[in-house]
Coordinates of C-alpha atoms and ligand atoms in Angstrom, one line a residue:
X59 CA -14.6 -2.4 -9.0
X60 CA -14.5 0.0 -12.4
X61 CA -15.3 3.4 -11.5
X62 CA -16.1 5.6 -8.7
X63 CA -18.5 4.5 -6.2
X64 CA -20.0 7.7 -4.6
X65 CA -19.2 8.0 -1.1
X66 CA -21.9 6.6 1.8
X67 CA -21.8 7.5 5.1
X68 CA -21.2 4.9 7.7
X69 CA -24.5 3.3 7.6
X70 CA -23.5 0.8 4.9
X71 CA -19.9 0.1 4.5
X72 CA -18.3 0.2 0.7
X73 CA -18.0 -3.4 -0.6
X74 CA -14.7 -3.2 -2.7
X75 CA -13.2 -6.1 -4.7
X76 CA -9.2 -6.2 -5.5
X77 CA -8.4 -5.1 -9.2
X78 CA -6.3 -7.9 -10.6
X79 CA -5.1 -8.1 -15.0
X80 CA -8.6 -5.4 -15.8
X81 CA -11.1 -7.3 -13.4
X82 CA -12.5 -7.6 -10.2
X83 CA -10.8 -9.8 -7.6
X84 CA -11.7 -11.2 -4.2
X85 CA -11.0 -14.6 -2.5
X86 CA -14.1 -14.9 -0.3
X87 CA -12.5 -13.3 2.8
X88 CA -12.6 -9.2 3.3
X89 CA -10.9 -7.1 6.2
X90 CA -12.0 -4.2 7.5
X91 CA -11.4 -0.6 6.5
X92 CA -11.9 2.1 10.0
X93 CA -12.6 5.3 9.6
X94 CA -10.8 6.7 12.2
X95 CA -12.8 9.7 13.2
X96 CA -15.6 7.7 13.8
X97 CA -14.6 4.1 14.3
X98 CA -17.3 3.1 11.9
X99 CA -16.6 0.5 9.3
X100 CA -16.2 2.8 5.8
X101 CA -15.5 -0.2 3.8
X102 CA -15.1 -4.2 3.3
X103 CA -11.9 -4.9 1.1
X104 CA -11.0 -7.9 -0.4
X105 CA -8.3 -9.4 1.1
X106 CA -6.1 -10.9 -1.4
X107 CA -4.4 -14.1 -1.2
X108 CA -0.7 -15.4 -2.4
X109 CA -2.7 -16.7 -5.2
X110 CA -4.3 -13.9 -6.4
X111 CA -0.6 -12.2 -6.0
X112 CA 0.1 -14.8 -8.6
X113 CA -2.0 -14.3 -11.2
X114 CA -1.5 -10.2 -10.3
X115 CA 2.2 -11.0 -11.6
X116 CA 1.1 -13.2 -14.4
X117 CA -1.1 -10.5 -15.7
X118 CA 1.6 -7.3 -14.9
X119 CA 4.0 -9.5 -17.1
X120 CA 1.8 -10.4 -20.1
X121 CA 0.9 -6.6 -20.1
X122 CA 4.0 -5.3 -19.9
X123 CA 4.8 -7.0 -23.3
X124 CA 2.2 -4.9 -24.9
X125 CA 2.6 -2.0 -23.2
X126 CA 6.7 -1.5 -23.2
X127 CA 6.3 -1.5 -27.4
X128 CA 3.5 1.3 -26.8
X129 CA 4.5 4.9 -28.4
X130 CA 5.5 7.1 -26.0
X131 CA 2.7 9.9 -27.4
X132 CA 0.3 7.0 -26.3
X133 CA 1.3 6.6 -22.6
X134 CA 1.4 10.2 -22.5
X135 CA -2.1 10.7 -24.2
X136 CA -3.4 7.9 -21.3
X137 CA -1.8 9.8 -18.6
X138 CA -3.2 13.4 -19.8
X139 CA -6.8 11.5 -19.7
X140 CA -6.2 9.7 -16.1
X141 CA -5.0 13.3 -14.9
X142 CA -8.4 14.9 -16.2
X143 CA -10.6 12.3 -14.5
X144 CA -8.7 13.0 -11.4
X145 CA -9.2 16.1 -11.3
X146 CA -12.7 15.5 -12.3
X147 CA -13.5 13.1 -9.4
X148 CA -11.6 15.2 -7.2
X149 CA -14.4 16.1 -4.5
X150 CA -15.3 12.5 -4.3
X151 CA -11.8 11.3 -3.7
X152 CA -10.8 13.3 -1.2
X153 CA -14.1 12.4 0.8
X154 CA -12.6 8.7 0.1
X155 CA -9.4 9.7 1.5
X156 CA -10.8 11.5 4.3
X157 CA -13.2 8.6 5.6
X158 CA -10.7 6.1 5.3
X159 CA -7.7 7.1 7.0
X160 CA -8.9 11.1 8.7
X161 CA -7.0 13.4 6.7
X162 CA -9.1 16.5 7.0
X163 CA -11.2 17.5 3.5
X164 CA -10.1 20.4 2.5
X165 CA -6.2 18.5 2.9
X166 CA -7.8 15.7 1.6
X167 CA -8.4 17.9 -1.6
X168 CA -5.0 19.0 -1.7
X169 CA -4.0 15.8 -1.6
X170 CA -5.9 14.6 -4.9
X171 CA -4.6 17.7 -6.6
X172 CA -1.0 16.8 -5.3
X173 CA -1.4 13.2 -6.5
X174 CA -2.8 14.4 -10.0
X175 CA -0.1 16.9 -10.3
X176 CA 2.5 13.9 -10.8
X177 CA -0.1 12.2 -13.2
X178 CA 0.4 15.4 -15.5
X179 CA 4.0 15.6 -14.8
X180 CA 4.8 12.2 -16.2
X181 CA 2.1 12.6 -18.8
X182 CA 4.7 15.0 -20.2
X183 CA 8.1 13.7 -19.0
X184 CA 6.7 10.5 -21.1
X185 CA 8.0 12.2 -24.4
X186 CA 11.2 13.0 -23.5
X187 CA 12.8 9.6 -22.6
X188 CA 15.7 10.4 -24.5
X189 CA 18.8 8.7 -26.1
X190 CA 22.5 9.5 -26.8
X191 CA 25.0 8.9 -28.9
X192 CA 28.3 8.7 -28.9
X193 CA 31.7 8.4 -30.4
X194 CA 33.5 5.2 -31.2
X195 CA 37.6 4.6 -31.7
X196 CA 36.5 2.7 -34.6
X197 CA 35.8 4.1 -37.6
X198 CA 32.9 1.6 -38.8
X199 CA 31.2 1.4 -35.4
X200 CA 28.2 3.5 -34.1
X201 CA 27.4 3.7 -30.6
X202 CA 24.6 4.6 -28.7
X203 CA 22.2 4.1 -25.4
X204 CA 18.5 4.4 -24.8
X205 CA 16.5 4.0 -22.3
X206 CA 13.8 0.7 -21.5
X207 CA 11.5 0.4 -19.5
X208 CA 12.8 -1.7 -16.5
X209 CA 10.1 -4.3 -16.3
X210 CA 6.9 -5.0 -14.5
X211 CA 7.2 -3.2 -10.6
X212 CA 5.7 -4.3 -7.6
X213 CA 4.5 -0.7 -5.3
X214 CA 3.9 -0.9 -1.6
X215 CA 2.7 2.4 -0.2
X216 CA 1.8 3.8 3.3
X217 CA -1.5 5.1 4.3
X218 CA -1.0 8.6 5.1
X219 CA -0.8 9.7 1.3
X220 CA -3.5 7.2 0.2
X221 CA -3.2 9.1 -3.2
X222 CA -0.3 10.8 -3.9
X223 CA 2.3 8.2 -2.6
X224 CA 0.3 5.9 -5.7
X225 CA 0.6 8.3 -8.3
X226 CA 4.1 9.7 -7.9
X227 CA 5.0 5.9 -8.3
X228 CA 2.7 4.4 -10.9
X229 CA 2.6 7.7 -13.3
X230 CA 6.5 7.6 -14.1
X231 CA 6.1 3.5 -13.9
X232 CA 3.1 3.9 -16.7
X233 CA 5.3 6.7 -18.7
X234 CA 8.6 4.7 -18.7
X235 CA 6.5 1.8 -20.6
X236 CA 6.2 -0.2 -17.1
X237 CA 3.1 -2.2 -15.8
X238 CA 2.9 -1.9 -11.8
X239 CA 0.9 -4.1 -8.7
X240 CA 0.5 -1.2 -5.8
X241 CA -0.4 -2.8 -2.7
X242 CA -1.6 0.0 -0.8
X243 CA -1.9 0.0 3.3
X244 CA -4.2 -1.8 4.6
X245 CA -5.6 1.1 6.3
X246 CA -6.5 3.0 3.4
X247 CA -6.7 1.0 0.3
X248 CA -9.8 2.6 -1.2
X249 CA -8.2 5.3 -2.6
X250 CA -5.7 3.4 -4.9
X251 CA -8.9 1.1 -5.8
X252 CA -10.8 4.5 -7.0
X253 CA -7.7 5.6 -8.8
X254 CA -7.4 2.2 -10.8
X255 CA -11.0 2.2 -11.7
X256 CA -10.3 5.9 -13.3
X257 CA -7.3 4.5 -15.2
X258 CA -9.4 1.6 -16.8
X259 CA -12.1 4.3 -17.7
X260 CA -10.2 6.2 -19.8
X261 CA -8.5 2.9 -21.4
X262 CA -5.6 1.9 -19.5
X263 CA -5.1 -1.0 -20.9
X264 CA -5.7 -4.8 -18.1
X265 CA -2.5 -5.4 -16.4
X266 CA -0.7 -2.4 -16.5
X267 CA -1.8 -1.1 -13.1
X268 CA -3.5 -3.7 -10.5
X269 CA -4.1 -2.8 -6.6
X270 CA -3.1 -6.0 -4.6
X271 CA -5.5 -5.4 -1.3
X272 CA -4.5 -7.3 1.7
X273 CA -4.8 -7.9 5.6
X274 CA -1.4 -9.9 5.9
X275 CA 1.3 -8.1 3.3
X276 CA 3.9 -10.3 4.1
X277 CA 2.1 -13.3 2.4
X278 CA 1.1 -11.6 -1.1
X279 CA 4.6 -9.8 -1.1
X280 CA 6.7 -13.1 -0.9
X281 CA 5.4 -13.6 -4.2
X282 CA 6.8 -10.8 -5.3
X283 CA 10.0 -11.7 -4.2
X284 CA 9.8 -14.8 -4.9
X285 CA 9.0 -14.0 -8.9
X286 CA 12.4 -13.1 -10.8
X287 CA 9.6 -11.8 -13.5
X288 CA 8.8 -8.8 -11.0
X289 CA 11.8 -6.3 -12.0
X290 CA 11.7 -3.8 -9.2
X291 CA 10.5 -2.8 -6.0
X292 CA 9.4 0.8 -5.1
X293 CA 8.4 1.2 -1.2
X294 CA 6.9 4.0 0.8
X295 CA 6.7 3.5 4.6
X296 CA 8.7 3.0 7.6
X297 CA 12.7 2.1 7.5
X298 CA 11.8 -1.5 9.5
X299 CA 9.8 -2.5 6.6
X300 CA 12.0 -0.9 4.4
X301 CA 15.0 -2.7 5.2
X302 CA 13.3 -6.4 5.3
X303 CA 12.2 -5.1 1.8
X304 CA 15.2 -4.1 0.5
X305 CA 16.7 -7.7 1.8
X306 CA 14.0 -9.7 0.3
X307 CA 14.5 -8.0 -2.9
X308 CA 18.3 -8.6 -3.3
X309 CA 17.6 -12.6 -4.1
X310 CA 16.3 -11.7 -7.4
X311 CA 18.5 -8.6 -7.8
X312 CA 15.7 -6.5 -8.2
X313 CA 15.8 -2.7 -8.9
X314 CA 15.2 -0.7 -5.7
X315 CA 13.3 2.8 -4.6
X316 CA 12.8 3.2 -1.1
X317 CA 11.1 6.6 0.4
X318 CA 11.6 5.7 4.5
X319 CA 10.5 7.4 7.6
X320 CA 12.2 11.0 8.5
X321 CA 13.5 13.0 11.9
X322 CA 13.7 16.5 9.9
X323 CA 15.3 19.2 12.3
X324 CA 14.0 22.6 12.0
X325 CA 16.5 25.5 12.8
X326 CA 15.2 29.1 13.4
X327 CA 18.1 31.6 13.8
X328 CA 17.6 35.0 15.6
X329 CA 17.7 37.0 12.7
X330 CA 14.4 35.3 11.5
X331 CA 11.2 36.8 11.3
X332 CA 9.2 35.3 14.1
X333 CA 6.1 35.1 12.8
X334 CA 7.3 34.1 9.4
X335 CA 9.3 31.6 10.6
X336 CA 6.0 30.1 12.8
X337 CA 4.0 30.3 9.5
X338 CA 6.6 27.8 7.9
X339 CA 6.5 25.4 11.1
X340 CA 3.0 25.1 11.1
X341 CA 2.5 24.2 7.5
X342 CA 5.6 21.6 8.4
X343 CA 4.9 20.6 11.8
X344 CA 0.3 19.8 11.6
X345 CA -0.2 18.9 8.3
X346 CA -1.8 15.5 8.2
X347 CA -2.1 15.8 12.0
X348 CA 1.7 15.4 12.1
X349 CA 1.8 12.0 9.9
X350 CA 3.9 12.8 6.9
X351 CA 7.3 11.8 6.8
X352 CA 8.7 15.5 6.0
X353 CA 7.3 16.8 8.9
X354 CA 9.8 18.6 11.8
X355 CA 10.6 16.3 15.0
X356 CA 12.8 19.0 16.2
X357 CA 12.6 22.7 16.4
X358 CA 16.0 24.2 17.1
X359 CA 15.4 27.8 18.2
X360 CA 18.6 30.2 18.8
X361 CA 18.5 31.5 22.5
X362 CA 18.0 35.2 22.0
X363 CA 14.4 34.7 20.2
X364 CA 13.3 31.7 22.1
X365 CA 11.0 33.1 24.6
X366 CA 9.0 35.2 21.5
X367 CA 9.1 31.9 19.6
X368 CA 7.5 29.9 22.1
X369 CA 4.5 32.6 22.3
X370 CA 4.0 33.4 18.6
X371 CA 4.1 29.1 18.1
X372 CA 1.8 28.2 21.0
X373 CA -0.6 31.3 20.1
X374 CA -1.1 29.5 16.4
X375 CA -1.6 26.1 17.9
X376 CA -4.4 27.1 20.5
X377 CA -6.2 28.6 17.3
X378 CA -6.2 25.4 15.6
X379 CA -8.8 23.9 14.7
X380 CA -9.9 20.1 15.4
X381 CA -12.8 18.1 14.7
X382 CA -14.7 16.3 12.4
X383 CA -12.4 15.7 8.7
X384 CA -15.0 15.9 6.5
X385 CA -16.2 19.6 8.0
X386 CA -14.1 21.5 5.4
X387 CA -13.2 24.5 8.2
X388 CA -11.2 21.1 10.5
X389 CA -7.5 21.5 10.7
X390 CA -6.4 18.7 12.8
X391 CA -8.5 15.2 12.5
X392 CA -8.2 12.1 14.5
X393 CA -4.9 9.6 14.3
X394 CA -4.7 6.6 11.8
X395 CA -5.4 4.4 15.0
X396 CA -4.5 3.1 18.0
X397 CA -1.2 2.0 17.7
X398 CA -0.1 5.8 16.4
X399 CA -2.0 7.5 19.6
X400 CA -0.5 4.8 21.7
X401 CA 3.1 6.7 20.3
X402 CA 2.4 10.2 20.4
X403 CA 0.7 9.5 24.0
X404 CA 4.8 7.7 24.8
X405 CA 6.2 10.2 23.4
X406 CA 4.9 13.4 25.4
X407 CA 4.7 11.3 28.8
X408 CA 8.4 10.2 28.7
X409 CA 9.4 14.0 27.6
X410 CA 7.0 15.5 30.9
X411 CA 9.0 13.1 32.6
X412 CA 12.2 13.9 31.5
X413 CA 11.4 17.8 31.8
X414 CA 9.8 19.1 29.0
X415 CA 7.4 21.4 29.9
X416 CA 3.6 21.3 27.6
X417 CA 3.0 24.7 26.6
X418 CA -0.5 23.9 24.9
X419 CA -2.5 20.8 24.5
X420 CA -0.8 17.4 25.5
X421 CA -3.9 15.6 26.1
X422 CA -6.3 13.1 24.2
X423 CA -9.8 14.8 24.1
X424 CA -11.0 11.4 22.2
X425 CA -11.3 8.6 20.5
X426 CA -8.3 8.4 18.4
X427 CA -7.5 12.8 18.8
X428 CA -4.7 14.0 19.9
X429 CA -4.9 18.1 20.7
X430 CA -2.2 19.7 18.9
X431 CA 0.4 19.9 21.5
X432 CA 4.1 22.7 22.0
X433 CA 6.3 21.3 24.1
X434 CA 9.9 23.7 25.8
X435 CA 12.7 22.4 27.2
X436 CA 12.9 19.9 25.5
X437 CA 16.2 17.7 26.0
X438 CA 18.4 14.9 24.7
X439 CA 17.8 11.6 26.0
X440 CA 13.9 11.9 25.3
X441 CA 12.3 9.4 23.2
X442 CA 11.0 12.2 21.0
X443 CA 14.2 13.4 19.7
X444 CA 15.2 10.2 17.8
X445 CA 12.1 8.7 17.1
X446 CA 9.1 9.4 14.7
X447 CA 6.1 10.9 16.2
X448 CA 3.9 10.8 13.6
X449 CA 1.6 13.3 15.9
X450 CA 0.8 16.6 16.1
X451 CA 3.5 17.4 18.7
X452 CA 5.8 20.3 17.7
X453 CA 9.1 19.8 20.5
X454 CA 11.3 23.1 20.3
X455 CA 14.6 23.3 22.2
X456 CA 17.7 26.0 22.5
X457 CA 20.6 26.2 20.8
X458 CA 23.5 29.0 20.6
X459 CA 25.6 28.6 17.5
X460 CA 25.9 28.0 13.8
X461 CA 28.1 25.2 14.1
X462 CA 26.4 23.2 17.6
X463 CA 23.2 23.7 15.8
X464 CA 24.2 21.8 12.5
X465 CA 25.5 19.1 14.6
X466 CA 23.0 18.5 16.3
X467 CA 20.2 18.7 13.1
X468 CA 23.0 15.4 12.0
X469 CA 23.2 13.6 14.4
X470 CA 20.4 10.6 13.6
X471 CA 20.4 7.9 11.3
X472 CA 17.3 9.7 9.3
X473 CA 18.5 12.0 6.1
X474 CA 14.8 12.7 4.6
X475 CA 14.0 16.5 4.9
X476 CA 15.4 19.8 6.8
X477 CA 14.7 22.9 6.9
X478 CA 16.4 26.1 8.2
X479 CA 15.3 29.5 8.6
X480 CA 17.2 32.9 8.3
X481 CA 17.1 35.9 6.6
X482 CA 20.9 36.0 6.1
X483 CA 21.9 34.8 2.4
X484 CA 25.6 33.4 3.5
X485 CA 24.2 31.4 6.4
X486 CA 21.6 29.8 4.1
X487 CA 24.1 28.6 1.9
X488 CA 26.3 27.8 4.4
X489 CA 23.6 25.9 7.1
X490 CA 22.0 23.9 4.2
X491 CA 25.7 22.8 2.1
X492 CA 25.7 21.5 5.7
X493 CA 22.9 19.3 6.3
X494 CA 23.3 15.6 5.4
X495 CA 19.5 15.2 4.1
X496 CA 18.1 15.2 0.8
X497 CA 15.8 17.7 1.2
X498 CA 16.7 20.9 2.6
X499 CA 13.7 23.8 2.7
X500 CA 15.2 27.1 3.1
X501 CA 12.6 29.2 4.8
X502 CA 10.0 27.3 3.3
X503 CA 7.9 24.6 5.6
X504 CA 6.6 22.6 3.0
X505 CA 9.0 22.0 -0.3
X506 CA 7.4 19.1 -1.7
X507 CA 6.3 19.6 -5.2
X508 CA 5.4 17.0 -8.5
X509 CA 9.1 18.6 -10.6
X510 CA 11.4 18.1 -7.8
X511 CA 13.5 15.2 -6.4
X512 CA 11.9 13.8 -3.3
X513 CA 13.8 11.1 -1.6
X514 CA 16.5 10.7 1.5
X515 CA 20.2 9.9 2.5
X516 CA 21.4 7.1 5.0
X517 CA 18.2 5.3 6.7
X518 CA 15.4 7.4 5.0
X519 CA 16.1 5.3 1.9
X520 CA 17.4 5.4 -1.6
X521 CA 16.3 7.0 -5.1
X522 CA 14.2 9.9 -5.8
X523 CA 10.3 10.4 -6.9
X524 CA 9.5 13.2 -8.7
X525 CA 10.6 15.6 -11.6
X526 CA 12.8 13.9 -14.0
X527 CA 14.7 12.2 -11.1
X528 CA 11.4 10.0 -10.5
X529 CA 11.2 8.8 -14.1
X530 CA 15.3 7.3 -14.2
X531 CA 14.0 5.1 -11.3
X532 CA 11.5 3.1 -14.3
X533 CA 14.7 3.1 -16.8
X534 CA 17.3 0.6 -17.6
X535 CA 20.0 2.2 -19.6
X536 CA 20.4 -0.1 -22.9
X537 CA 23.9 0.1 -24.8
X538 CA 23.8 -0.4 -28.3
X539 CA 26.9 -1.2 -30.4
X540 CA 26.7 -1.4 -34.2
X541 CA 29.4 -2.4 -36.8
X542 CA 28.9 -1.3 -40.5
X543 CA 29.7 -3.6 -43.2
X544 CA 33.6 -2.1 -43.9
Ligands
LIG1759 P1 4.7 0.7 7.2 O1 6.1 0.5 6.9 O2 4.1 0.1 8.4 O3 3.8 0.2 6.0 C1 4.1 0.7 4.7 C2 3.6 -0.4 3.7 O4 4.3 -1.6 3.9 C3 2.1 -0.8 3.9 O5 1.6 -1.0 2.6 C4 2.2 -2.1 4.6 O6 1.1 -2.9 4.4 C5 3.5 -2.7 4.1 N1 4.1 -3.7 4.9 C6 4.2 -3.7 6.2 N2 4.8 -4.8 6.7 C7 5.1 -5.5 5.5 C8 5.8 -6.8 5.3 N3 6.2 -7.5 6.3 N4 5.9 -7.2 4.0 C9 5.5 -6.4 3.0 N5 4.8 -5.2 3.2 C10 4.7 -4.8 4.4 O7 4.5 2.3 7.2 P2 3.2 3.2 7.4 O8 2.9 3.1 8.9 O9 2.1 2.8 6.5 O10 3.7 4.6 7.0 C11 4.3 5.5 7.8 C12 5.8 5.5 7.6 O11 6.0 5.8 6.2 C13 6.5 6.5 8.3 O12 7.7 6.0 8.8 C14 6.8 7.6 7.3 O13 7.9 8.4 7.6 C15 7.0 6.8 6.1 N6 6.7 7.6 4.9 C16 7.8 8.0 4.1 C17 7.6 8.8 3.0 C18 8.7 9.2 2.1 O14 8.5 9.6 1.0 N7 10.0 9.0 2.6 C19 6.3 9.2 2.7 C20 5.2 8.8 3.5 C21 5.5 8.0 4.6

């Protein structure tokens, strides 16, 4: 696998091999790649064994001698060519993306130029790993600190950003002078192969970036944790794996990032502009189908406005539009699989039962769809209210006050994103100083963008991607102490 294949329809699957120290990888055995919308095969992948693992970290640590004595101008010159062929393959990535995990295309598209966006980002932040000095009580010493990379990094990333969740990992890994193994999700691992074949096109260099493909991730990830030569571990996904991860990775001390599942409350106060405030929850709520980790699992609606809310949300959902991902005009597409319908399916049925009352949709039309679904009265002690969804379910409940409301939006384990709306300046201050998360969107539904710090508090993980906070997760802080000849 080297560059772009151009996307077939399901008549022949994609035959992709792993991409291991510049070259293409397979063992002899290949799993299955579903597109979901149809439940055609899209592709055959290689399915990598702990022994390809191996040779994946022998390679990442012979290139990362090279590569860490790289000028910075050079990574950055790389980067600014991988970002252009992104962007150039664009169309054909996010058809990629779409077949292999049912993100609609024109999101799909969004996606790519979301994912590129952190490519360019880091291109630049590449040049301004900086240094300081500082003074010493001595009057013949010089001190200072700079910045290394930290070592060779082992990526594990979730399917529902095939692309993005790579690049806002590997871009600041590449910049810092790092090499990096990504094994993407074995549900959609074609994008991350299409991305590495662009990165060797424009001369990245064997070994720096290698996609580890594999049907059983426990097997080629013990390797990783088993290596003392792989330095850190940055992980995307849910906070089950997260925490095993974050275990496994303590016996070699290694460095960790770790971007974990979300319950992000969304408060509307009474002084909001309803159909404003509806706008934001949509973009939040059925992007993705529901299957991104900043997406709101609770709307909190203040009494007086409740009634209006309800109409204005459910009005916007009936209009939405599902169906086929690759037809550019589909808003909602088809669930990763079974397991994820099998959830959203638990989720409504133990809310009806509990009392919630479905205000549109609530039903699977087929295959792996679920209709875009409003669900009122929602109450504590359903399922839905602590757990992910991961579905296009949008639950809204009451609440009265300032202060009920904010402890309400707290009380879970999950500190990813929130999001309030009001058109009161005090109360925006005041309601988002409050919230224990790390992302906090103040009348805005969708805050993620390449320059800021993305990342959570207490079980939605540790460290930041993105902006200059992404880049300090590649860097080991290196003190320096010299003593002049006196
Ligand atoms: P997941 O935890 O099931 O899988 C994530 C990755 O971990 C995959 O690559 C998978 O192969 C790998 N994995 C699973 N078991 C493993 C094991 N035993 N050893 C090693 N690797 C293993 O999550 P998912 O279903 O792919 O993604 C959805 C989850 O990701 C949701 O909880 C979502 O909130 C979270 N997510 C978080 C962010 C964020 O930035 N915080 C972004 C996207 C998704």
């Amino acid at each position: 696998m080297t560059t772009v294949t151009p996307v077939r329809s399901s008549e022949a699957p994609l035959q992709l091999d792993a991409f291991i120290d510049g070259r293409a990888a397979r063992s002899g055995k290949t799993f299955s790649v579903i597109n979901p919308a149809t439940g055609d095969v899209y592709a055959e992948v290689a399915d990598c064994t702990a022994e390809i693992a191996a040779e994946a970290v022998d390679a990442a640590v012979a290139a990362f001698a090279s590569w860490k004595k790289t000028t910075a101008p050079q990574r950055s010159q790389l980067l600014k060519a991988w970002h252009a062929e992104i962007i150039c393959n664009q169309e054909s990535l996010a058809r990629a993306l779409s077949s292999e995990m049912g993100k609609p295309y024109t999101e799909a598209l969004g996606e790519i130029a979301y994912a590129a966006a952190y490519v360019e980002l880091y291109a630049e932040e590449a040049t301004r790993i900086y240094g300081e000095t500082f003074p010493s009580q001595h009057a013949h010493k010089r001190l200072f600190a700079n910045r290394q990379p930290v070592g060779p990094v082992y990526a594990v990333t979730p399917w529902n950003f095939p692309a993005a969740m790579v690049t806002r990992k590997i871009a600041p890994a590449l910049a810092a002078g790092c090499t990096a193994i990504v094994k993407p999700a074995e549900q959609s691992p074609v994008t991350a192969l299409l991305l590495a074949g662009l990165w060797q096109k424009v001369g990245g260099p064997a070994g720096t970036l290698q996609v580890l493909t594999a049907s059983d991730p426990a097997a080629v990830s013990q390797v990783m944790f088993d290596s003392a030569k792989i330095r850190k571990l940055t992980f995307t996904g849910s906070t089950d794996v997260g925490r095993m991860l974050y275990e496994q990775s303590a016996r070699t001390i290694k460095r960790v990032s770790l971007e974990l599942g979300g319950h992000a409350p969304f408060i509307v106060f009474a002084d909001a502009d309803i159909e404003k405030a509806v706008n934001e929850v949509m973009l939040c709520k059925f992007r993705n189908a529901g299957q991104t980790c900043v997406c709101t699992n609770r709307i909190y609606v203040q009494r007086p406005i409740l009634e209006a809310f309800n109409a204005a949300l459910s009005k916007r959902v009936q209009a939405l539009r599902m169906g086929d991902p690759a037809d550019p005009d589909t808003q909602i597409g088809p669930l990763v699989d079974a397991d994820a319908l099998a959830k959203v399916k638990r989720h409504v049925a133990d809310a009806v039962a509990k009392g919630a009352k479905v205000l549109v949709g609530g039903d699977s039309p087929q295959g792996l769809y679920f209709s875009p679904t409003v669900l009122a009265d929602v109450a504590p002690g359903m399922e839905i209210l602590t757990e992910e969804t991961f579905g296009p379910v949008a639950p809204v409940l009451a609440f009265d006050d300032e202060d009920e409301v904010i402890r309400l939006a707290n009380d879970t384990p999950y500190g990813l994103a929130a999001y309030v709306y009001t058109r009161d300046l005090s109360r925006a201050f005041r309601v988002s100083e409050s919230l224990e998360y790390g992302i906090v969107g103040v009348n805005d539904g969708a805050p993620s963008t390449a320059q800021a710090p993305f990342g959570g508090t207490k079980d939605s993980g540790i460290g930041r991607e993105g902006g200059k906070w992404g880049l300090e997760e590649y860097l080991e802080v290196r003190y320096v102490s010299i003593a002049l000849d006196q």
